[in-house]
Amino acid sequence: MSMHYGNINMAREDEKGNIYINEDAQNSYDVTTGTQRSETMRQQTPRHTGDSLSASIYRAAKVCLVLLCVALLTAVIVLCVHIKTKSTNHKQVTNQLLSNITNLTEETHQLLTDKTNLINERDGLMSKNNELLKERDALRRVFFPEYNGWHYHQYSFYYFSSEKKNWTESRRYCTERGADLIIINNKEEQDFVRKKVSCGTHIWIGLTDSDEEGTWKWVDGSTPTFW
């Protein structure tokens, strides 16, 4: 009996040992599995985090790229509108300037035409005036012939007296006849007088310094400009 009991006890102890071993093995398996799971989780977790970060960066880059494209497109549109506006303004200014140039050119041509017409009219009037002067001189020579010493020249009559008098008496002689001593204002008049006066003959002219000695004036009060 005791031996059987002992065997039973040993069998129980063996069963307990097996159970303990199995439990340890189970625990060891569980622990191993847990470890494997932990390692798997540790291995999978970083991989999952890296994929999420890459996806976030990709999405952010895509959004930035889209925004950049929108900004560039907006800038291009604004620039095109600005350039077109400037081009339109420049074209309008150019057209206005061309129109002004055309108007000024037409006005210049018109002024040149008017100037030419006025020159022609002036030349015609001067020619007609010269003809009228010639006709007048011819008529004066007909109706006012030289007599009693009177001579006509440049719209004036000249009298050359052969009487010998001093300057004062000569002037009085002229004024009594509604005239005065000659005033020479140009070379043509001087040449006319020289031709009418004989060589060696002296005549009085209307030049005097009676008001102030050394200051010569013509009898009409003017100062000599030709001499």
XYZ file of N, CA and C in Angstrom:
681
model
N 0.817 -1.191 0.000
C 0.000 0.000 0.000
C 0.855 1.247 0.000
N 1.822 1.187 0.794
C 2.657 2.382 0.878
C 3.409 2.617 -0.394
N 3.794 1.581 -1.047
C 4.513 1.747 -2.293
C 3.573 2.282 -3.351
N 2.429 1.800 -3.381
C 1.443 2.290 -4.332
C 1.127 3.743 -4.090
N 1.068 4.024 -2.827
C 0.803 5.423 -2.481
C 1.928 6.307 -2.935
N 3.082 5.704 -2.710
C 4.249 6.492 -3.130
C 4.251 6.691 -4.619
N 3.857 5.649 -5.312
C 3.828 5.818 -6.765
C 2.787 6.858 -7.177
N 1.705 6.752 -6.480
C 0.673 7.746 -6.775
C 1.192 9.137 -6.502
N 1.887 9.278 -5.413
C 2.431 10.614 -5.100
C 3.440 11.048 -6.128
N 4.244 10.110 -6.543
C 5.242 10.452 -7.533
C 4.569 10.811 -8.835
N 3.481 10.032 -9.131
C 2.761 10.354 -10.372
C 2.135 11.741 -10.298
N 1.614 12.032 -9.150
C 1.033 13.370 -8.991
C 2.083 14.470 -9.099
N 3.229 14.130 -8.466
C 4.283 15.119 -8.545
C 4.740 15.294 -9.985
N 4.763 14.123 -10.718
C 5.147 14.231 -12.133
C 4.131 15.034 -12.894
N 2.853 14.789 -12.606
C 1.821 15.556 -13.294
C 1.949 17.025 -12.973
N 2.184 17.289 -11.674
C 2.378 18.687 -11.297
C 3.576 19.291 -12.017
N 4.646 18.442 -12.059
C 5.839 18.940 -12.747
C 5.539 19.188 -14.194
N 4.781 18.276 -14.796
C 4.444 18.477 -16.205
C 3.571 19.698 -16.377
N 2.650 19.834 -15.454
C 1.784 21.006 -15.533
C 2.593 22.270 -15.390
N 3.500 22.222 -14.381
C 4.343 23.399 -14.195
C 5.185 23.671 -15.425
N 5.717 22.546 -15.953
C 6.552 22.708 -17.144
C 5.725 23.217 -18.289
N 4.514 22.589 -18.414
C 3.643 23.038 -19.492
C 3.247 24.490 -19.289
N 2.959 24.787 -18.025
C 2.602 26.166 -17.757
C 3.784 27.099 -18.046
N 4.983 26.599 -17.637
C 6.156 27.432 -17.931
C 6.371 27.542 -19.414
N 6.162 26.361 -20.053
C 6.315 26.412 -21.511
C 5.280 27.318 -22.130
N 4.031 27.155 -21.574
C 2.989 28.032 -22.076
C 3.327 29.469 -21.808
N 3.812 29.710 -20.578
C 4.215 31.078 -20.252
C 5.365 31.525 -21.131
N 6.319 30.582 -21.286
C 7.438 30.927 -22.146
C 6.959 31.178 -23.554
N 6.033 30.416 -24.016
C 5.470 30.617 -25.348
C 4.727 31.914 -25.415
N 3.958 32.122 -24.312
C 3.228 33.382 -24.276
C 4.189 34.549 -24.238
N 5.181 34.400 -23.426
C 6.157 35.475 -23.337
C 6.859 35.673 -24.666
N 7.215 34.528 -25.279
C 7.866 34.599 -26.590
C 6.954 35.236 -27.607
N 5.701 34.801 -27.565
C 4.730 35.399 -28.478
C 4.576 36.882 -28.207
N 4.518 37.195 -26.926
C 4.418 38.606 -26.560
C 5.612 39.385 -27.039
N 6.741 38.760 -26.891
C 7.955 39.421 -27.354
C 7.934 39.608 -28.846
N 7.503 38.532 -29.495
C 7.417 38.637 -30.944
C 6.409 39.697 -31.350
N 5.276 39.664 -30.608
C 4.292 40.691 -30.918
C 4.850 42.084 -30.637
N 5.566 42.195 -29.533
C 6.135 43.504 -29.213
C 7.126 43.929 -30.274
N 7.961 42.958 -30.696
C 8.918 43.300 -31.730
C 8.218 43.649 -33.022
N 7.137 42.856 -33.314
C 6.391 43.142 -34.536
C 5.753 44.511 -34.464
N 5.194 44.776 -33.285
C 4.582 46.090 -33.112
C 5.623 47.200 -33.210
N 6.805 46.908 -32.578
C 7.850 47.918 -32.665
C 8.335 48.099 -34.087
N 8.351 46.989 -34.837
C 8.784 47.101 -36.217
C 7.727 47.750 -37.086
N 6.451 47.424 -36.829
C 5.381 47.957 -37.656
C 5.072 49.412 -37.335
N 5.202 49.786 -36.060
C 4.845 51.151 -35.669
C 5.710 52.196 -36.366
N 7.049 52.050 -36.370
C 7.841 53.030 -37.110
C 7.509 53.049 -38.581
N 7.261 51.900 -39.175
C 6.944 51.875 -40.584
C 5.629 52.581 -40.847
N 4.660 52.401 -39.972
C 3.383 53.087 -40.123
C 3.561 54.605 -39.942
N 4.378 55.038 -38.989
C 4.627 56.467 -38.754
C 5.364 57.092 -39.933
N 6.342 56.421 -40.498
C 7.071 56.926 -41.658
C 6.178 57.086 -42.867
N 5.287 56.145 -43.117
C 4.365 56.265 -44.245
C 3.435 57.456 -44.070
N 2.942 57.640 -42.846
C 2.046 58.783 -42.584
C 2.775 60.107 -42.800
N 4.038 60.192 -42.344
C 4.815 61.426 -42.510
C 5.079 61.717 -43.984
N 5.421 60.651 -44.718
C 5.656 60.831 -46.161
C 4.400 61.294 -46.863
N 3.254 60.696 -46.488
C 1.987 61.107 -47.098
C 1.667 62.559 -46.761
N 1.929 62.956 -45.508
C 1.657 64.346 -45.104
C 2.549 65.319 -45.877
N 3.835 64.950 -45.988
C 4.760 65.808 -46.741
C 4.341 65.897 -48.192
N 3.923 64.787 -48.768
C 3.492 64.766 -50.167
C 2.268 65.649 -50.370
N 1.309 65.496 -49.418
C 0.112 66.335 -49.538
C 0.462 67.815 -49.384
N 1.328 68.135 -48.432
C 1.722 69.532 -48.223
C 2.446 70.090 -49.451
N 3.342 69.247 -50.003
C 4.050 69.682 -51.214
C 3.090 69.890 -52.366
N 2.110 68.998 -52.481
C 1.139 69.130 -53.561
C 0.313 70.393 -53.387
N -0.097 70.678 -52.149
C -0.868 71.901 -51.883
C -0.026 73.139 -52.192
N 1.242 73.106 -51.751
C 2.125 74.248 -52.025
C 2.330 74.438 -53.519
N 2.494 73.319 -54.225
C 2.671 73.401 -55.671
C 1.434 73.974 -56.348
N 0.264 73.538 -55.899
C -0.979 74.068 -56.463
C -1.095 75.561 -56.180
N -0.802 75.941 -54.932
C -0.870 77.363 -54.578
C 0.137 78.180 -55.383
N 1.339 77.618 -55.567
C 2.345 78.310 -56.363
C 1.893 78.475 -57.805
N 1.290 77.417 -58.356
C 0.776 77.507 -59.728
C -0.324 78.555 -59.831
N -1.210 78.574 -58.824
C -2.286 79.573 -58.821
C -1.700 80.979 -58.735
N -0.689 81.140 -57.849
C -0.063 82.454 -57.708
C 0.620 82.877 -59.007
N 1.340 81.931 -59.631
C 1.993 82.247 -60.903
C 0.980 82.575 -61.984
N -0.107 81.803 -62.039
C -1.143 82.070 -63.034
C -1.768 83.443 -62.813
N -2.020 83.769 -61.536
C -2.577 85.090 -61.213
C -1.613 86.203 -61.621
N -0.319 85.980 -61.305
C 0.681 86.989 -61.671
C 0.765 87.161 -63.182
N 0.717 86.043 -63.904
C 0.767 86.112 -65.369
C -0.448 86.849 -65.913
N -1.631 86.550 -65.367
C -2.855 87.221 -65.824
C -2.778 88.722 -65.553
N -2.364 89.073 -64.324
C -2.243 90.497 -63.971
C -1.224 91.186 -64.875
N -0.088 90.507 -65.116
C 0.942 91.085 -65.976
C 0.433 91.262 -67.401
N -0.299 90.262 -67.902
C -0.852 90.367 -69.256
C -1.849 91.520 -69.359
N -2.703 91.648 -68.337
C -3.676 92.747 -68.337
C -2.953 94.088 -68.291
N -1.913 94.152 -67.432
C -1.152 95.404 -67.320
C -0.478 95.752 -68.642
N 0.152 94.751 -69.264
C 0.828 94.983 -70.546
C -0.167 95.404 -71.615
N -1.324 94.739 -71.651
C -2.338 95.089 -72.649
C -2.852 96.502 -72.424
N -3.058 96.859 -71.139
C -3.514 98.221 -70.834
C -2.470 99.249 -71.267
N -1.212 98.965 -70.919
C -0.141 99.876 -71.326
C -0.050 99.972 -72.845
N -0.149 98.810 -73.495
C -0.078 98.808 -74.956
C -1.218 99.620 -75.562
N -2.418 99.462 -74.984
C -3.564 100.232 -75.482
C -3.349 101.726 -75.277
N -2.848 102.077 -74.081
C -2.595 103.495 -73.805
C -1.531 104.063 -74.745
N -0.450 103.280 -74.931
C 0.605 103.743 -75.838
C 0.080 103.878 -77.258
N -0.755 102.951 -77.659
C -1.309 103.022 -79.008
C -2.182 104.264 -79.163
N -2.994 104.545 -78.120
C -3.836 105.740 -78.174
C -2.984 107.007 -78.227
N -1.933 107.039 -77.388
C -1.050 108.209 -77.389
C -0.358 108.358 -78.741
N 0.097 107.215 -79.293
C 0.752 107.250 -80.601
C -0.196 107.750 -81.679
N -1.416 107.242 -81.654
C -2.408 107.685 -82.643
C -2.704 109.173 -82.503
N -2.784 109.636 -81.239
C -3.042 111.057 -81.012
C -1.883 111.909 -81.523
N -0.647 111.433 -81.251
C 0.520 112.177 -81.733
C 0.576 112.192 -83.256
N 0.272 111.044 -83.866
C 0.252 110.997 -85.328
C -0.810 111.935 -85.893
N -1.964 111.970 -85.206
C -3.023 112.879 -85.646
C -2.579 114.335 -85.514
N -1.908 114.638 -84.386
C -1.409 116.005 -84.200
C -0.363 116.362 -85.258
N 0.522 115.393 -85.550
C 1.545 115.645 -86.572
C 0.897 115.899 -87.926
N -0.128 115.087 -88.234
C -0.834 115.276 -89.504
C -1.479 116.656 -89.566
N -2.133 117.049 -88.458
C -2.777 118.367 -88.425
C -1.749 119.491 -88.559
N -0.629 119.333 -87.830
C 0.408 120.367 -87.913
C 1.016 120.435 -89.313
N 1.176 119.257 -89.925
C 1.705 119.243 -91.294
C 0.763 119.953 -92.250
N -0.534 119.666 -92.098
C -1.517 120.340 -92.955
C -1.527 121.841 -92.704
N -1.450 122.226 -91.414
C -1.412 123.656 -91.104
C -0.152 124.313 -91.679
N 0.983 123.578 -91.585
C 2.228 124.117 -92.143
C 2.116 124.324 -93.643
N 1.555 123.313 -94.318
C 1.373 123.449 -95.765
C 0.440 124.611 -96.100
N -0.621 124.753 -95.288
C -1.555 125.852 -95.526
C -0.878 127.200 -95.306
N -0.067 127.271 -94.232
C 0.650 128.523 -93.966
C 1.654 128.834 -95.074
N 2.341 127.790 -95.553
C 3.276 128.015 -96.654
C 2.548 128.484 -97.909
N 1.373 127.876 -98.142
C 0.577 128.310 -99.297
C 0.139 129.758 -99.140
N -0.341 130.088 -97.920
C -0.751 131.477 -97.665
C 0.427 132.435 -97.817
N 1.602 131.987 -97.304
C 2.790 132.837 -97.426
C 3.137 133.078 -98.893
N 3.085 131.991 -99.674
C 3.379 132.131 -101.107
C 2.395 133.079 -101.781
N 1.111 132.915 -101.421
C 0.099 133.808 -102.004
C 0.337 135.259 -101.610
N 0.679 135.460 -100.326
C 0.939 136.830 -99.869
C 2.166 137.423 -100.557
N 3.198 136.588 -100.740
C 4.390 137.081 -101.443
C 4.047 137.473 -102.871
N 3.248 136.614 -103.505
C 2.843 136.940 -104.882
C 2.018 138.222 -104.927
N 1.093 138.355 -103.939
C 0.295 139.584 -103.884
C 1.177 140.801 -103.634
N 2.147 140.622 -102.700
C 3.057 141.742 -102.414
C 3.853 142.132 -103.649
N 4.391 141.112 -104.335
C 5.166 141.409 -105.544
C 4.297 142.086 -106.603
N 3.048 141.596 -106.715
C 2.139 142.227 -107.675
C 1.846 143.667 -107.324
N 1.607 143.914 -106.010
C 1.332 145.281 -105.575
C 2.545 146.187 -105.758
N 3.738 145.642 -105.457
C 4.945 146.451 -105.645
C 5.166 146.773 -107.118
N 4.920 145.766 -107.963
C 5.064 146.020 -109.398
C 4.065 147.069 -109.873
N 2.821 146.931 -109.391
C 1.806 147.918 -109.771
C 2.154 149.295 -109.218
N 2.678 149.323 -107.995
C 3.057 150.599 -107.403
C 4.177 151.265 -108.205
N 5.145 150.456 -108.635
C 6.228 151.023 -109.446
C 5.697 151.579 -110.765
N 4.753 150.833 -111.343
C 4.157 151.328 -112.591
C 3.416 152.639 -112.370
N 2.669 152.704 -111.251
C 1.941 153.935 -110.940
C 2.894 155.095 -110.683
N 4.010 154.808 -110.002
C 4.992 155.862 -109.756
C 5.582 156.382 -111.064
N 5.858 155.444 -111.957
C 6.384 155.872 -113.255
C 5.373 156.734 -114.009
N 4.106 156.294 -113.966
C 3.064 157.085 -114.633
C 2.932 158.458 -113.998
N 2.985 158.503 -112.660
C 2.885 159.791 -111.968
C 4.038 160.705 -112.331
N 5.263 160.140 -112.335
C 6.418 160.963 -112.697
C 6.302 161.483 -114.130
N 5.772 160.592 -114.995
C 5.597 161.035 -116.386
C 4.581 162.159 -116.476
N 3.486 162.024 -115.727
C 2.464 163.072 -115.732
C 2.999 164.361 -115.131
N 3.791 164.261 -114.073
C 4.350 165.468 -113.470
C 5.308 166.165 -114.429
N 6.054 165.345 -115.150
C 6.961 165.974 -116.114
C 6.190 166.685 -117.228
N 4.987 166.136 -117.502
C 4.165 166.773 -118.539
C 3.525 168.042 -118.015
N 2.908 167.906 -116.806
C 2.151 169.043 -116.277
C 3.006 170.013 -115.478
N 4.183 169.566 -114.994
C 5.066 170.459 -114.233
C 6.462 170.435 -114.863
N 6.590 170.996 -116.031
C 7.903 171.019 -116.684
C 8.850 171.932 -115.927
N 10.131 171.658 -116.116
C 11.132 172.486 -115.455
C 11.117 173.886 -116.087
N 10.898 174.882 -115.290
C 10.905 176.262 -115.773
C 11.350 177.166 -114.643
N 11.916 178.250 -115.034
C 12.405 179.253 -114.081
C 13.334 178.631 -113.031
N 14.088 177.619 -113.400
C 15.079 177.053 -112.481
C 14.577 175.930 -111.591
N 13.301 175.559 -111.663
C 12.763 174.484 -110.814
C 13.001 173.112 -111.472
N 13.387 172.132 -110.630
C 13.661 170.770 -111.109
C 12.942 169.757 -110.189
N 12.390 168.724 -110.816
C 11.664 167.700 -110.035
C 12.561 166.473 -109.829
N 12.570 165.978 -108.568
C 13.327 164.750 -108.263
C 12.771 164.112 -106.986
N 12.453 162.806 -107.086
C 11.980 162.042 -105.920
C 10.874 162.778 -105.156
N 9.824 163.109 -105.888
C 8.612 163.695 -105.316
C 8.821 165.106 -104.762
N 9.939 165.742 -105.106
C 10.195 167.109 -104.619
C 10.678 167.984 -105.779
N 10.465 169.289 -105.576
C 10.931 170.272 -106.561
C 12.098 171.055 -105.966
N 13.111 171.287 -106.797
C 14.323 171.973 -106.354
C 14.534 173.219 -107.238
N 14.966 174.282 -106.558
C 15.247 175.540 -107.283
C 16.704 175.930 -107.044
N 17.411 176.116 -108.118
C 18.820 176.505 -108.023
C 18.942 177.965 -108.488
N 19.141 178.838 -107.522
C 19.225 180.277 -107.823
C 20.653 180.649 -108.218
N 20.735 181.544 -109.143
C 22.054 182.044 -109.582
C 22.468 183.296 -108.815
N 21.568 183.809 -107.963
C 21.891 185.004 -107.184
C 22.848 184.634 -106.054
N 23.707 185.544 -105.717
C 24.679 185.307 -104.658
C 24.185 185.976 -103.384
N 23.901 185.191 -102.380
C 23.412 185.673 -101.084
C 24.110 184.875 -99.989
N 24.038 185.419 -98.751
C 24.559 184.640 -97.630
C 23.522 183.597 -97.198
N 23.876 182.815 -96.179
C 23.001 181.689 -95.789
C 21.646 182.200 -95.316
N 21.644 183.258 -94.483
C 20.391 183.777 -93.933
C 19.506 184.335 -95.035
N 20.084 185.112 -95.938
C 19.301 185.688 -97.038
C 18.785 184.595 -97.974
N 19.605 183.576 -98.183
C 19.172 182.468 -99.053
C 17.984 181.736 -98.441
N 18.027 181.550 -97.155
C 16.893 180.856 -96.520
C 15.644 181.713 -96.580
N 15.807 183.026 -96.341
C 14.647 183.920 -96.409
C 14.059 183.897 -97.822
N 14.915 183.889 -98.815
C 14.464 183.843 -100.211
C 13.618 182.581 -100.451
N 14.035 181.463 -99.854
C 13.286 180.195 -100.021
C 11.965 180.233 -99.273
N 12.003 180.699 -98.044
C 10.778 180.686 -97.235
C 9.720 181.622 -97.803
N 10.155 182.726 -98.424
C 9.185 183.641 -99.040
C 8.439 182.985 -100.202
N 8.975 181.920 -100.716
C 8.351 181.203 -101.833
C 7.764 179.848 -101.400
N 7.580 179.709 -100.100
C 6.964 178.492 -99.559
C 7.873 177.285 -99.580
N 9.194 177.513 -99.568
C 10.155 176.409 -99.585
C 11.177 176.610 -98.469
N 12.269 175.872 -98.527
C 13.345 176.021 -97.545
C 14.626 175.495 -98.171
N 15.727 175.778 -97.510
C 16.996 175.267 -98.015
C 16.972 173.729 -98.062
N 17.727 173.175 -98.978
C 17.684 171.735 -99.228
C 18.193 170.925 -98.031
N 17.519 169.822 -97.777
C 17.934 168.853 -96.759
C 18.290 167.561 -97.497
N 19.532 167.141 -97.395
C 20.001 165.951 -98.114
C 19.966 164.749 -97.165
N 19.136 163.772 -97.513
C 18.949 162.611 -96.632
C 19.522 161.310 -97.182
N 19.927 161.300 -98.459
C 20.447 160.058 -99.037
C 21.414 160.388 -100.167
N 22.103 159.369 -100.626
C 23.120 159.562 -101.658
C 22.502 159.938 -103.001
N 21.315 159.387 -103.307
C 20.667 159.709 -104.574
C 20.380 161.200 -104.674
N 19.921 161.770 -103.549
C 19.630 163.206 -103.546
C 20.918 164.014 -103.672
N 21.960 163.555 -103.012
C 23.241 164.249 -103.106
C 23.782 164.210 -104.537
N 23.680 163.048 -105.186
C 24.145 162.946 -106.577
C 23.327 163.848 -107.504
N 22.021 163.936 -107.229
C 21.165 164.805 -108.039
C 21.613 166.257 -107.933
N 21.921 166.704 -106.721
C 22.356 168.092 -106.517
C 23.691 168.339 -107.204
N 24.601 167.380 -107.096
C 25.914 167.545 -107.720
C 25.798 167.682 -109.241
N 24.896 166.913 -109.823
C 24.722 166.989 -111.276
C 24.169 168.347 -111.717
N 23.336 168.944 -110.857
C 22.705 170.209 -111.231
C 23.597 171.422 -110.967
N 24.608 171.247 -110.154
C 25.475 172.376 -109.799
C 26.721 172.334 -110.677
N 27.046 173.465 -111.234
C 28.234 173.550 -112.087
C 29.491 173.396 -111.254
N 30.520 172.926 -111.897
C 31.787 172.737 -111.202
C 32.327 174.085 -110.711
N 32.702 174.148 -109.479
C 33.216 175.380 -108.898
C 32.140 176.277 -108.342
N 30.867 175.914 -108.508
C 29.760 176.715 -107.988
C 29.448 176.276 -106.564
N 29.188 177.251 -105.704
C 28.866 176.963 -104.307
C 27.398 177.280 -104.049
N 26.747 176.406 -103.319
C 25.346 176.631 -102.958
C 25.184 176.433 -101.463
N 24.130 177.076 -100.948
C 23.797 176.919 -99.541
C 22.817 175.742 -99.380
N 23.059 174.954 -98.339
C 22.123 173.871 -97.986
C 21.560 174.147 -96.604
N 20.549 173.422 -96.253
C 19.852 173.711 -94.994
C 20.489 173.108 -93.766
N 21.802 173.265 -93.622
C 22.525 172.745 -92.458
C 23.124 173.917 -91.700
N 22.888 174.007 -90.383
C 23.337 175.157 -89.602
C 23.675 174.735 -88.179
N 24.548 175.547 -87.542
C 24.856 175.361 -86.121
C 24.534 176.635 -85.359
N 23.520 177.339 -85.816
C 23.160 178.625 -85.213
C 22.667 178.461 -83.785
N 22.031 177.365 -83.458
C 21.535 177.181 -82.086
C 22.683 176.922 -81.120
N 23.626 176.094 -81.520
C 24.778 175.776 -80.667
C 25.967 175.532 -81.584
N 26.986 176.349 -81.410
C 28.130 176.264 -82.308
C 28.785 174.883 -82.217
N 29.023 174.310 -83.375
C 29.631 172.981 -83.437
C 28.621 171.854 -83.499
N 27.369 172.156 -83.183
C 26.310 171.147 -83.251
C 25.456 171.435 -84.466
N 25.607 170.643 -85.486
C 24.944 170.902 -86.757
C 23.584 170.218 -86.813
N 22.638 170.960 -87.352
C 21.283 170.446 -87.523
C 20.730 170.936 -88.850
N 19.772 170.175 -89.367
C 19.056 170.629 -90.559
C 18.019 171.669 -90.165
N 17.556 172.417 -91.155
C 16.615 173.503 -90.871
C 15.286 172.984 -90.306
N 14.996 171.702 -90.464
C 13.768 171.158 -89.872
C 13.997 170.651 -88.449
N 15.237 170.847 -87.903
C 15.538 170.469 -86.529
C 16.127 169.076 -86.381
N 16.198 168.294 -87.445
C 16.738 166.936 -87.364
C 18.258 166.958 -87.462
N 18.887 165.925 -86.912
C 20.341 165.820 -86.969
C 20.753 165.051 -88.221
N 21.921 165.350 -88.769
C 22.362 164.662 -89.990
C 22.573 163.167 -89.728
N 22.011 162.354 -90.592
C 22.185 160.901 -90.496
C 22.960 160.349 -91.686
N 22.863 161.032 -92.818
C 23.559 160.562 -94.016
C 25.007 161.034 -94.030
N 25.240 162.276 -93.622
C 26.587 162.822 -93.634
C 27.275 162.518 -92.319
